[in-house]
PDB file of C-alpha atoms in Angstrom:
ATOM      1  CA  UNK A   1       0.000   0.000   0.000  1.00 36.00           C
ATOM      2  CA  UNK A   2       1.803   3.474  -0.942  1.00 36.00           C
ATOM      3  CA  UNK A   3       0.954   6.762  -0.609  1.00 36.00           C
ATOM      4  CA  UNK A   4       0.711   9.481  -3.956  1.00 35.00           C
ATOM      5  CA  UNK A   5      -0.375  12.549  -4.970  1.00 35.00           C
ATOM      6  CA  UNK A   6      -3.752  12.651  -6.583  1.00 34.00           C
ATOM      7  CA  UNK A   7      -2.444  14.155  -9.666  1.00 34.00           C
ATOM      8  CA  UNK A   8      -1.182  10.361 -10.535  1.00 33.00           C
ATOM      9  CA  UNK A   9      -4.505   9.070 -10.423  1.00 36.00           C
ATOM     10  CA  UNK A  10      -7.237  12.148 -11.239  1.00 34.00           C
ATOM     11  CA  UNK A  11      -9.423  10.970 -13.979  1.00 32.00           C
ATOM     12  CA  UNK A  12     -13.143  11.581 -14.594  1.00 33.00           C
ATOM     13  CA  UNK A  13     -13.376   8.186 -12.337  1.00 34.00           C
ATOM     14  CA  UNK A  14     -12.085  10.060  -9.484  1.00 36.00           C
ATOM     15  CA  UNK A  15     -14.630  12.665  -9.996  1.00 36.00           C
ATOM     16  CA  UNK A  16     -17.362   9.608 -10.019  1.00 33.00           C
ATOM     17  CA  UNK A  17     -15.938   8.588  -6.655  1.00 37.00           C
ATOM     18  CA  UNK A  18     -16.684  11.808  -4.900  1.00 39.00           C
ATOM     19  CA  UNK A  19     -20.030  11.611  -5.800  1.00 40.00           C
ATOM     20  CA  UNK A  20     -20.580   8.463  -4.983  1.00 40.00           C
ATOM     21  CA  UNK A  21     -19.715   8.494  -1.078  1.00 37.00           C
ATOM     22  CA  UNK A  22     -20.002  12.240  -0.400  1.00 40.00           C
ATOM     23  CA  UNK A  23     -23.659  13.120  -1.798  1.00 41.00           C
ATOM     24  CA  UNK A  24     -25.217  13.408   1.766  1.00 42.00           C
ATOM     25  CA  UNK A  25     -22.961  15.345   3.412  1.00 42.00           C
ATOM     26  CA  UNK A  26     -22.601  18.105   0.809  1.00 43.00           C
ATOM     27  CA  UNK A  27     -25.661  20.902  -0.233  1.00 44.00           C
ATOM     28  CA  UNK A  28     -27.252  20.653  -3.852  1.00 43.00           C
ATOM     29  CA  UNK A  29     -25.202  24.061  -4.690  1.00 42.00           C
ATOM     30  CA  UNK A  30     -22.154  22.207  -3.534  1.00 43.00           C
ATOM     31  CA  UNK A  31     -22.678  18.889  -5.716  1.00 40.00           C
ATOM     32  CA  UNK A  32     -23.242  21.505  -8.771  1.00 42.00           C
ATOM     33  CA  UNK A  33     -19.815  22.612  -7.760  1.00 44.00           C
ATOM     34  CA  UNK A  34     -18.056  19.768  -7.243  1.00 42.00           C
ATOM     35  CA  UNK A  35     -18.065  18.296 -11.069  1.00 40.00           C
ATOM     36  CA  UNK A  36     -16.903  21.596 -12.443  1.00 41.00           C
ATOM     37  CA  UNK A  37     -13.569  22.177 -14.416  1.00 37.00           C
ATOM     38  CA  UNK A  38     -12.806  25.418 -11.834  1.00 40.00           C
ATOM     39  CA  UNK A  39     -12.460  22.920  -8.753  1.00 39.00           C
ATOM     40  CA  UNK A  40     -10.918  19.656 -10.702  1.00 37.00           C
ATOM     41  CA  UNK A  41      -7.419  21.399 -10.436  1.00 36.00           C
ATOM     42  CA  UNK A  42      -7.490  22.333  -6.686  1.00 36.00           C
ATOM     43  CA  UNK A  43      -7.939  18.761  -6.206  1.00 36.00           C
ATOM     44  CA  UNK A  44      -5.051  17.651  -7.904  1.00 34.00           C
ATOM     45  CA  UNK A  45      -2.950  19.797  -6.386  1.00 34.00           C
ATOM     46  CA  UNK A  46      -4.468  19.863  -2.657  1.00 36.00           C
ATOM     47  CA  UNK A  47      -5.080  15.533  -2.533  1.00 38.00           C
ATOM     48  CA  UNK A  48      -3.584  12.770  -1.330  1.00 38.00           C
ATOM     49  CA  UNK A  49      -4.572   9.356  -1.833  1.00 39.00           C
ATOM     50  CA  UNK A  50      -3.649   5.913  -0.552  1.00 38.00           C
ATOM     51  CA  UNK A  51      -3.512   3.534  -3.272  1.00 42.00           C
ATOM     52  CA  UNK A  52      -4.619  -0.452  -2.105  1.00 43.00           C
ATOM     53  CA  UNK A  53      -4.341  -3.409  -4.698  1.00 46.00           C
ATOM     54  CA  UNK A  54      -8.266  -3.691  -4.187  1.00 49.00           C
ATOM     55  CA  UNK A  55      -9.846  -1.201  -5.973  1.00 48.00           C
ATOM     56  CA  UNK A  56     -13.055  -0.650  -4.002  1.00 51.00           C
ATOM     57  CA  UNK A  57     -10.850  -0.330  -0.508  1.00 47.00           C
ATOM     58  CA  UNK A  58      -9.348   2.393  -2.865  1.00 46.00           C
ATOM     59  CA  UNK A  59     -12.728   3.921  -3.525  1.00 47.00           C
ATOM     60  CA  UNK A  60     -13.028   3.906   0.294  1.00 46.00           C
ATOM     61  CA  UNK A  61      -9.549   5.932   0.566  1.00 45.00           C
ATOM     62  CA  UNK A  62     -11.067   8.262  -1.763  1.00 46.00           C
ATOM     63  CA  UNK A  63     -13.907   9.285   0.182  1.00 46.00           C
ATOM     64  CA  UNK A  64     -12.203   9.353   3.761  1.00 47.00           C
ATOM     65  CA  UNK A  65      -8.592  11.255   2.621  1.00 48.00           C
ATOM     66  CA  UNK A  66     -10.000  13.535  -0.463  1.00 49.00           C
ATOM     67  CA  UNK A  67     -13.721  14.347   1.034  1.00 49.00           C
ATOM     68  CA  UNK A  68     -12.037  16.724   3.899  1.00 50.00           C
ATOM     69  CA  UNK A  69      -9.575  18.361   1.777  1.00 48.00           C
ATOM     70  CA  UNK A  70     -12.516  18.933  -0.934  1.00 49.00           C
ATOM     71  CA  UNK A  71     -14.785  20.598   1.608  1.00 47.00           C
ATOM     72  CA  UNK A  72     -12.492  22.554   2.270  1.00 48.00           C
ATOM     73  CA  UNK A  73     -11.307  23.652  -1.167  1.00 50.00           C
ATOM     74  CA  UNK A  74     -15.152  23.902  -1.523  1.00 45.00           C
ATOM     75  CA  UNK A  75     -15.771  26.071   1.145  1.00 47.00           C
ATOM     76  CA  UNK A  76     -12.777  28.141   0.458  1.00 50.00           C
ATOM     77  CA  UNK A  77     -13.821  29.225  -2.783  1.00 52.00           C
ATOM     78  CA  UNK A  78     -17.198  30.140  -1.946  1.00 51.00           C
ATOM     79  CA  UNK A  79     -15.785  32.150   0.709  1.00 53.00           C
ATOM     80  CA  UNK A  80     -13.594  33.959  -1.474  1.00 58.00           C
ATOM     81  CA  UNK A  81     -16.710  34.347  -3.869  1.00 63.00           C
ATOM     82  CA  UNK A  82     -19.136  36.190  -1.524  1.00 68.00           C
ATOM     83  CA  UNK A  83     -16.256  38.037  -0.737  1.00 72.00           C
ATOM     84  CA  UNK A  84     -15.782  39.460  -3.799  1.00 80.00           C
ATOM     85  CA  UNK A  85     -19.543  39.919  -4.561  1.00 84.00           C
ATOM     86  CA  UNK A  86     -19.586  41.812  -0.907  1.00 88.00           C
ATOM     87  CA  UNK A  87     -16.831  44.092  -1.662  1.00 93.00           C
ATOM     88  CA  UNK A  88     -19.078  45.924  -4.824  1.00 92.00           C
ATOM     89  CA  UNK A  89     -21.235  47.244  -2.302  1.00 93.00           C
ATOM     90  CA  UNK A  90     -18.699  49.551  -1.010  1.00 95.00           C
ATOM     91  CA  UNK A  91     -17.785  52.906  -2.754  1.00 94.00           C
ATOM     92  CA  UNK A  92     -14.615  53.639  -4.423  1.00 95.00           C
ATOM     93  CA  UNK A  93     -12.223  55.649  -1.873  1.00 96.00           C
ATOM     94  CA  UNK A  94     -13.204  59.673  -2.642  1.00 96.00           C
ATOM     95  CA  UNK A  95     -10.773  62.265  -3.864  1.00 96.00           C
ATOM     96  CA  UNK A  96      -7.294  62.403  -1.363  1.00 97.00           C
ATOM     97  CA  UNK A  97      -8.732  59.045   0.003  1.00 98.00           C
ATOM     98  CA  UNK A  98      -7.432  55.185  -0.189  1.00 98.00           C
ATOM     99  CA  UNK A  99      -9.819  52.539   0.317  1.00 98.00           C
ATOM    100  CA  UNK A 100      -7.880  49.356   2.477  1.00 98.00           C
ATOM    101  CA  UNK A 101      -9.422  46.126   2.241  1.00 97.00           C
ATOM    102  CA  UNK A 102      -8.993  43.215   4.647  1.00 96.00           C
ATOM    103  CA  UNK A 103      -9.672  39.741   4.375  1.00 94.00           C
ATOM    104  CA  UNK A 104     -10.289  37.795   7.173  1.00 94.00           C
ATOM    105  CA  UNK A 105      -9.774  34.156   7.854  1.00 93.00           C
ATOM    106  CA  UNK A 106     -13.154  32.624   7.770  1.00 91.00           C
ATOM    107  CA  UNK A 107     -14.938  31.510  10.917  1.00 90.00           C
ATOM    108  CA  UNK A 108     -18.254  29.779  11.273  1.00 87.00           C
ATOM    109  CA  UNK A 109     -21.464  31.350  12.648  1.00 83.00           C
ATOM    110  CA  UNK A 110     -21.207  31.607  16.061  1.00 85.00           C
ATOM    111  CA  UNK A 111     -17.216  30.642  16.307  1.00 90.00           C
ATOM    112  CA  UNK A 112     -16.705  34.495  15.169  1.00 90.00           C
ATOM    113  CA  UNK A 113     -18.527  35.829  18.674  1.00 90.00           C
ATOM    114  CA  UNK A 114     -15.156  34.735  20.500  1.00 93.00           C
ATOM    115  CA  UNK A 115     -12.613  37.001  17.942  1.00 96.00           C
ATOM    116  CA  UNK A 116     -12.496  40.669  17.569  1.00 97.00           C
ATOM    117  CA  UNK A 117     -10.394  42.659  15.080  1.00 97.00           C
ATOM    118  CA  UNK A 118      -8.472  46.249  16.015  1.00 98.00           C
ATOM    119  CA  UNK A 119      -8.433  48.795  13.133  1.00 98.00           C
ATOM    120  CA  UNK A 120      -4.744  50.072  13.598  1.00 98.00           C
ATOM    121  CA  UNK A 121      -4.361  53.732  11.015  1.00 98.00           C
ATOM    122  CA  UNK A 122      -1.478  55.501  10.806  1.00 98.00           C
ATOM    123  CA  UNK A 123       1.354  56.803   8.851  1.00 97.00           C
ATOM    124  CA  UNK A 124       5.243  56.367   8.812  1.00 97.00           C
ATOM    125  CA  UNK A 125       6.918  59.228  10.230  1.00 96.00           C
ATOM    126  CA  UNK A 126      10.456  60.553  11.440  1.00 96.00           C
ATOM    127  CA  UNK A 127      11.533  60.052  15.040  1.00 96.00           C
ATOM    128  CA  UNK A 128      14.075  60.135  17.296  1.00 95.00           C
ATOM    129  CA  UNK A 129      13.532  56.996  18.139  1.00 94.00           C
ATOM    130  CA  UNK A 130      13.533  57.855  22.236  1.00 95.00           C
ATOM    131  CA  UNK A 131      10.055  59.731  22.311  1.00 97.00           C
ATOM    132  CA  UNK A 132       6.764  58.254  21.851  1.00 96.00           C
ATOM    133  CA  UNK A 133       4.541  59.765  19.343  1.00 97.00           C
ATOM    134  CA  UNK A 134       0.685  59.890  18.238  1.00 97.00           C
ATOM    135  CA  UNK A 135      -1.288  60.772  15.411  1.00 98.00           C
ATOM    136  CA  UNK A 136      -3.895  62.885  16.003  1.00 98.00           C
ATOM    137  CA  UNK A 137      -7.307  61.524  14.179  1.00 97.00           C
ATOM    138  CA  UNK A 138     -10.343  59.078  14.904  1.00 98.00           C
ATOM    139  CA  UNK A 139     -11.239  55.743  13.312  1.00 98.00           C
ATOM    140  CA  UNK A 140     -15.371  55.697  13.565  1.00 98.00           C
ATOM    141  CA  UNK A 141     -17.324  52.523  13.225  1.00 97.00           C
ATOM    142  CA  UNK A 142     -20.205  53.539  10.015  1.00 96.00           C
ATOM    143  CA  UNK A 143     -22.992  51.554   8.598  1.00 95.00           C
ATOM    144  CA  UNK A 144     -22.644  50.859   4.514  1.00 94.00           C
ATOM    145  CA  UNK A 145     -26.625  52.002   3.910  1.00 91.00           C
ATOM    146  CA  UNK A 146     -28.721  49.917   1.758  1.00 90.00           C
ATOM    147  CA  UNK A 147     -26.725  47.127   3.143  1.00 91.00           C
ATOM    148  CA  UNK A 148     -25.956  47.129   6.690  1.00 90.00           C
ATOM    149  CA  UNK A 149     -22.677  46.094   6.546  1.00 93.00           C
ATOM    150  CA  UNK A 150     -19.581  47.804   8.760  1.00 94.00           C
ATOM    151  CA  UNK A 151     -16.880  50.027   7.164  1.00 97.00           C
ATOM    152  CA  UNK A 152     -14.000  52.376   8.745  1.00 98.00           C
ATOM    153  CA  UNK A 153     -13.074  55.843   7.916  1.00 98.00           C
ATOM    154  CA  UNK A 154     -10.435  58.329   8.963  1.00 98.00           C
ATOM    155  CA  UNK A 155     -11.624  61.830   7.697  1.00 97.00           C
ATOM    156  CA  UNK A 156      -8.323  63.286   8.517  1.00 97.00           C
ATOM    157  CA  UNK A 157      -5.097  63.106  10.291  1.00 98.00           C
ATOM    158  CA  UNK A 158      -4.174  65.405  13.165  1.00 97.00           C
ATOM    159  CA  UNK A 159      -1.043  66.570  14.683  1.00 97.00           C
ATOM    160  CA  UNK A 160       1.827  64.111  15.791  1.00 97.00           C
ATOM    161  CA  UNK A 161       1.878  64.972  19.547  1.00 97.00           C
ATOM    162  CA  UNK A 162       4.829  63.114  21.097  1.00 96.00           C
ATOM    163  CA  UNK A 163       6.505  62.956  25.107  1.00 97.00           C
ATOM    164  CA  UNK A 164       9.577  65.359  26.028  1.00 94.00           C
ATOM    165  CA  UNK A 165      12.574  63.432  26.714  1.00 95.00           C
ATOM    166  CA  UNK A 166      15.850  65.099  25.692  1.00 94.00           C
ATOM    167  CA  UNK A 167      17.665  63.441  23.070  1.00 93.00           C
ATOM    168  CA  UNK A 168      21.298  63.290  23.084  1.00 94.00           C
ATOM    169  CA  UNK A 169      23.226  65.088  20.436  1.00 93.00           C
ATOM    170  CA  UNK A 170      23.901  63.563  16.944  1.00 92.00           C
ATOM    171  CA  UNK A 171      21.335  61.459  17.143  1.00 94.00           C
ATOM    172  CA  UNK A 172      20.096  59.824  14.223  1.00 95.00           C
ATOM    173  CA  UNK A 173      16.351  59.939  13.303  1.00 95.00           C
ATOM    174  CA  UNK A 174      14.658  56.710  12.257  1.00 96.00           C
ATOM    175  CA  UNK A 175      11.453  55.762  10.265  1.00 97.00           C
ATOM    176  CA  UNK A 176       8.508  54.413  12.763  1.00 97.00           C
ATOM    177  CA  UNK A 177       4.562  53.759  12.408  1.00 98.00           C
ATOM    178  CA  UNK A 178       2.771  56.577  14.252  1.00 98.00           C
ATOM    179  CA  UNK A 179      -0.816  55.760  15.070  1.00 98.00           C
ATOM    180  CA  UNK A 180      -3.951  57.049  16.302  1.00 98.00           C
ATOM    181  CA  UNK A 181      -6.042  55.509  18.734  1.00 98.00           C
ATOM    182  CA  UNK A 182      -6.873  52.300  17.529  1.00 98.00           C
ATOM    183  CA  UNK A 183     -10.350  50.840  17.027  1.00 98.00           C
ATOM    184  CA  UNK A 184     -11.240  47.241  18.390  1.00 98.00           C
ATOM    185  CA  UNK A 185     -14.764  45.806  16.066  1.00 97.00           C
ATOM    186  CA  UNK A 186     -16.691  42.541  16.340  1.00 95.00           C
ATOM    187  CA  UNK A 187     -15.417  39.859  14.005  1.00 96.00           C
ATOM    188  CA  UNK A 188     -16.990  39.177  11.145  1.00 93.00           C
ATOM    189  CA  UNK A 189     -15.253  37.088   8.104  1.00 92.00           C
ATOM    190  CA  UNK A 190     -17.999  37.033   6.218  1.00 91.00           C
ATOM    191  CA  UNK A 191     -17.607  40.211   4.772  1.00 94.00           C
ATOM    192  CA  UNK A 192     -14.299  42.099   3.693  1.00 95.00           C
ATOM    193  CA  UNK A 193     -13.196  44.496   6.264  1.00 96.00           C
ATOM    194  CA  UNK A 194     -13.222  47.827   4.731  1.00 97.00           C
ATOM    195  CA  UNK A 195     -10.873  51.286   5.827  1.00 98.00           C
ATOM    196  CA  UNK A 196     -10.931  54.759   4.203  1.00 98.00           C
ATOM    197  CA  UNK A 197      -8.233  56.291   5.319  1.00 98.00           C
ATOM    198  CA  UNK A 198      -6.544  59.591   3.903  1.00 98.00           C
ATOM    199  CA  UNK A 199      -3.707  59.365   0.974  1.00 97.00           C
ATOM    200  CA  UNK A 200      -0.279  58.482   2.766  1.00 96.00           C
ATOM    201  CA  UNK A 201      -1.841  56.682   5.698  1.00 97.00           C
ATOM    202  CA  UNK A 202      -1.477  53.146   6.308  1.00 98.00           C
ATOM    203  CA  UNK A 203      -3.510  50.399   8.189  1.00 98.00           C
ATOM    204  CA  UNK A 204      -2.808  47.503  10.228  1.00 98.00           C
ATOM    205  CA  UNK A 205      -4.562  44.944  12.150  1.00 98.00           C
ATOM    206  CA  UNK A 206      -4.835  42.438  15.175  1.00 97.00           C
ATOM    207  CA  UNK A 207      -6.923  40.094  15.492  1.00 97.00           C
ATOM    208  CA  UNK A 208      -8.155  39.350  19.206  1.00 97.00           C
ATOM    209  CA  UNK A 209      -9.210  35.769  20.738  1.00 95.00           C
ATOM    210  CA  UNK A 210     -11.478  35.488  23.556  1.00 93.00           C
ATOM    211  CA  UNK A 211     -10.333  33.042  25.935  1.00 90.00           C
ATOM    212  CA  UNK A 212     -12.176  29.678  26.342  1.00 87.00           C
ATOM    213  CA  UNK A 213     -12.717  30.227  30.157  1.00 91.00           C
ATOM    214  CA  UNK A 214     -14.856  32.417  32.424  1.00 91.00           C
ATOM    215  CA  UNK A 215     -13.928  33.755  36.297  1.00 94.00           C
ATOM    216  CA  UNK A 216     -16.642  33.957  38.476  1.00 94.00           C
ATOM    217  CA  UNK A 217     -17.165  37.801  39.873  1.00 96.00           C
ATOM    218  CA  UNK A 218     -17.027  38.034  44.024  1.00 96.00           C
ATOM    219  CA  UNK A 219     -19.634  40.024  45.528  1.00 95.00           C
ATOM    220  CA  UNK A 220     -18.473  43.105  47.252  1.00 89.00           C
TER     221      UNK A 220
END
């Protein structure tokens, strides 16, 4: 019994295989999907199979090695299709804007309520490298209308305010990341994450886990 890529044995049979131990755990749409030229190739490339002398023990192998790796590939690119379809609904970035676009790792419904993501905006600046600066600005939280979803804006950035410690002569100025105060959002990976921030600004990100446990408050 040996072990090979997928790609030595992919034929339409293998396609017929799928189908035949998969249909119940995989929607209608999904089916429709999965005997479509687009997704043939991620299997190749994705799959492993173990290859037995018996050839219906191999048909077995099929269905419990490939069917994970397909659901995923499956679920992937629908993902990354609503994605897509999602991102129309927002505006192109206005005059002296940029429009940032995230993309975040998909979670199921209700898995997402334990993950939040903090909208970082800023812009590369000149320091001494001793004092700590800020950007003056606000991210805001707004509703995309006619849809619902969430966006982020920065109308404008403020003045770099930074602390007061005295640098020693000849020192040599560096490049750093200056931000603003940073906004924290519910997770949602459903739909891309969208910034407007003004031209020359940059945005980061950090994505937050809740932890698995709860403590118990005392009364007091």
């Amino acid at each position: 019994m040996t072990l090979e890529h997928v790609s030595c044995v992919a034929s339409r049979e293998t396609s017929y295989d799928y189908q035949e131990f998969i249909p119940a755990l995989l929607p209608r749409r999904t089916l429709a999907e999965l005997t479509s030229q687009q997704l043939r190739p991620t299997l190749r490339v994705h799959a492993f199979v173990i290859v037995a002398p018996n050839r219906d023990k191999t048909k077995m192998f099929y269905a419990k090695i490939l069917t994970p790796l397909l659901l995923t590939s499956l679920f992937a690119s629908a993902h990354a299709q609503d994605q897509e379809k999602y991102l129309q609904a927002f505006p192109e970035a206005a005059d002296g804007m940029v429009r940032f676009v995230i993309e975040l790792p998909h979670k199921a419904r209700g898995e997402d309520a334990g993950f939040r993501v903090e909208i970082i905006v800023g812009k590369m600046i000149e320091t001494d490298g001793i004092n700590q600066h800020h950007l003056g600005g606000e991210i805001t939280a707004q509703s995309l209308e006619g849809w619902g979803f969430t966006y982020c804006q920065v109308k404008e950035f403020g003045p770099v305010a930074s602390t007061r410690i005295g640098v020693p002569p000849g020192t040599k100025m560096v490049e750093q990341f200056v931000s603003m105060p940073s906004l924290t959002i519910p997770y949602n990976s459903r739909v891309p994450l969208v910034v407007y921030v003004p031209k020359g600004g940059e945005v980061r990100y950090r994505i937050w886990t809740a932890s698995e446990t709860t403590e118990k408050a005392s009364e007091g």
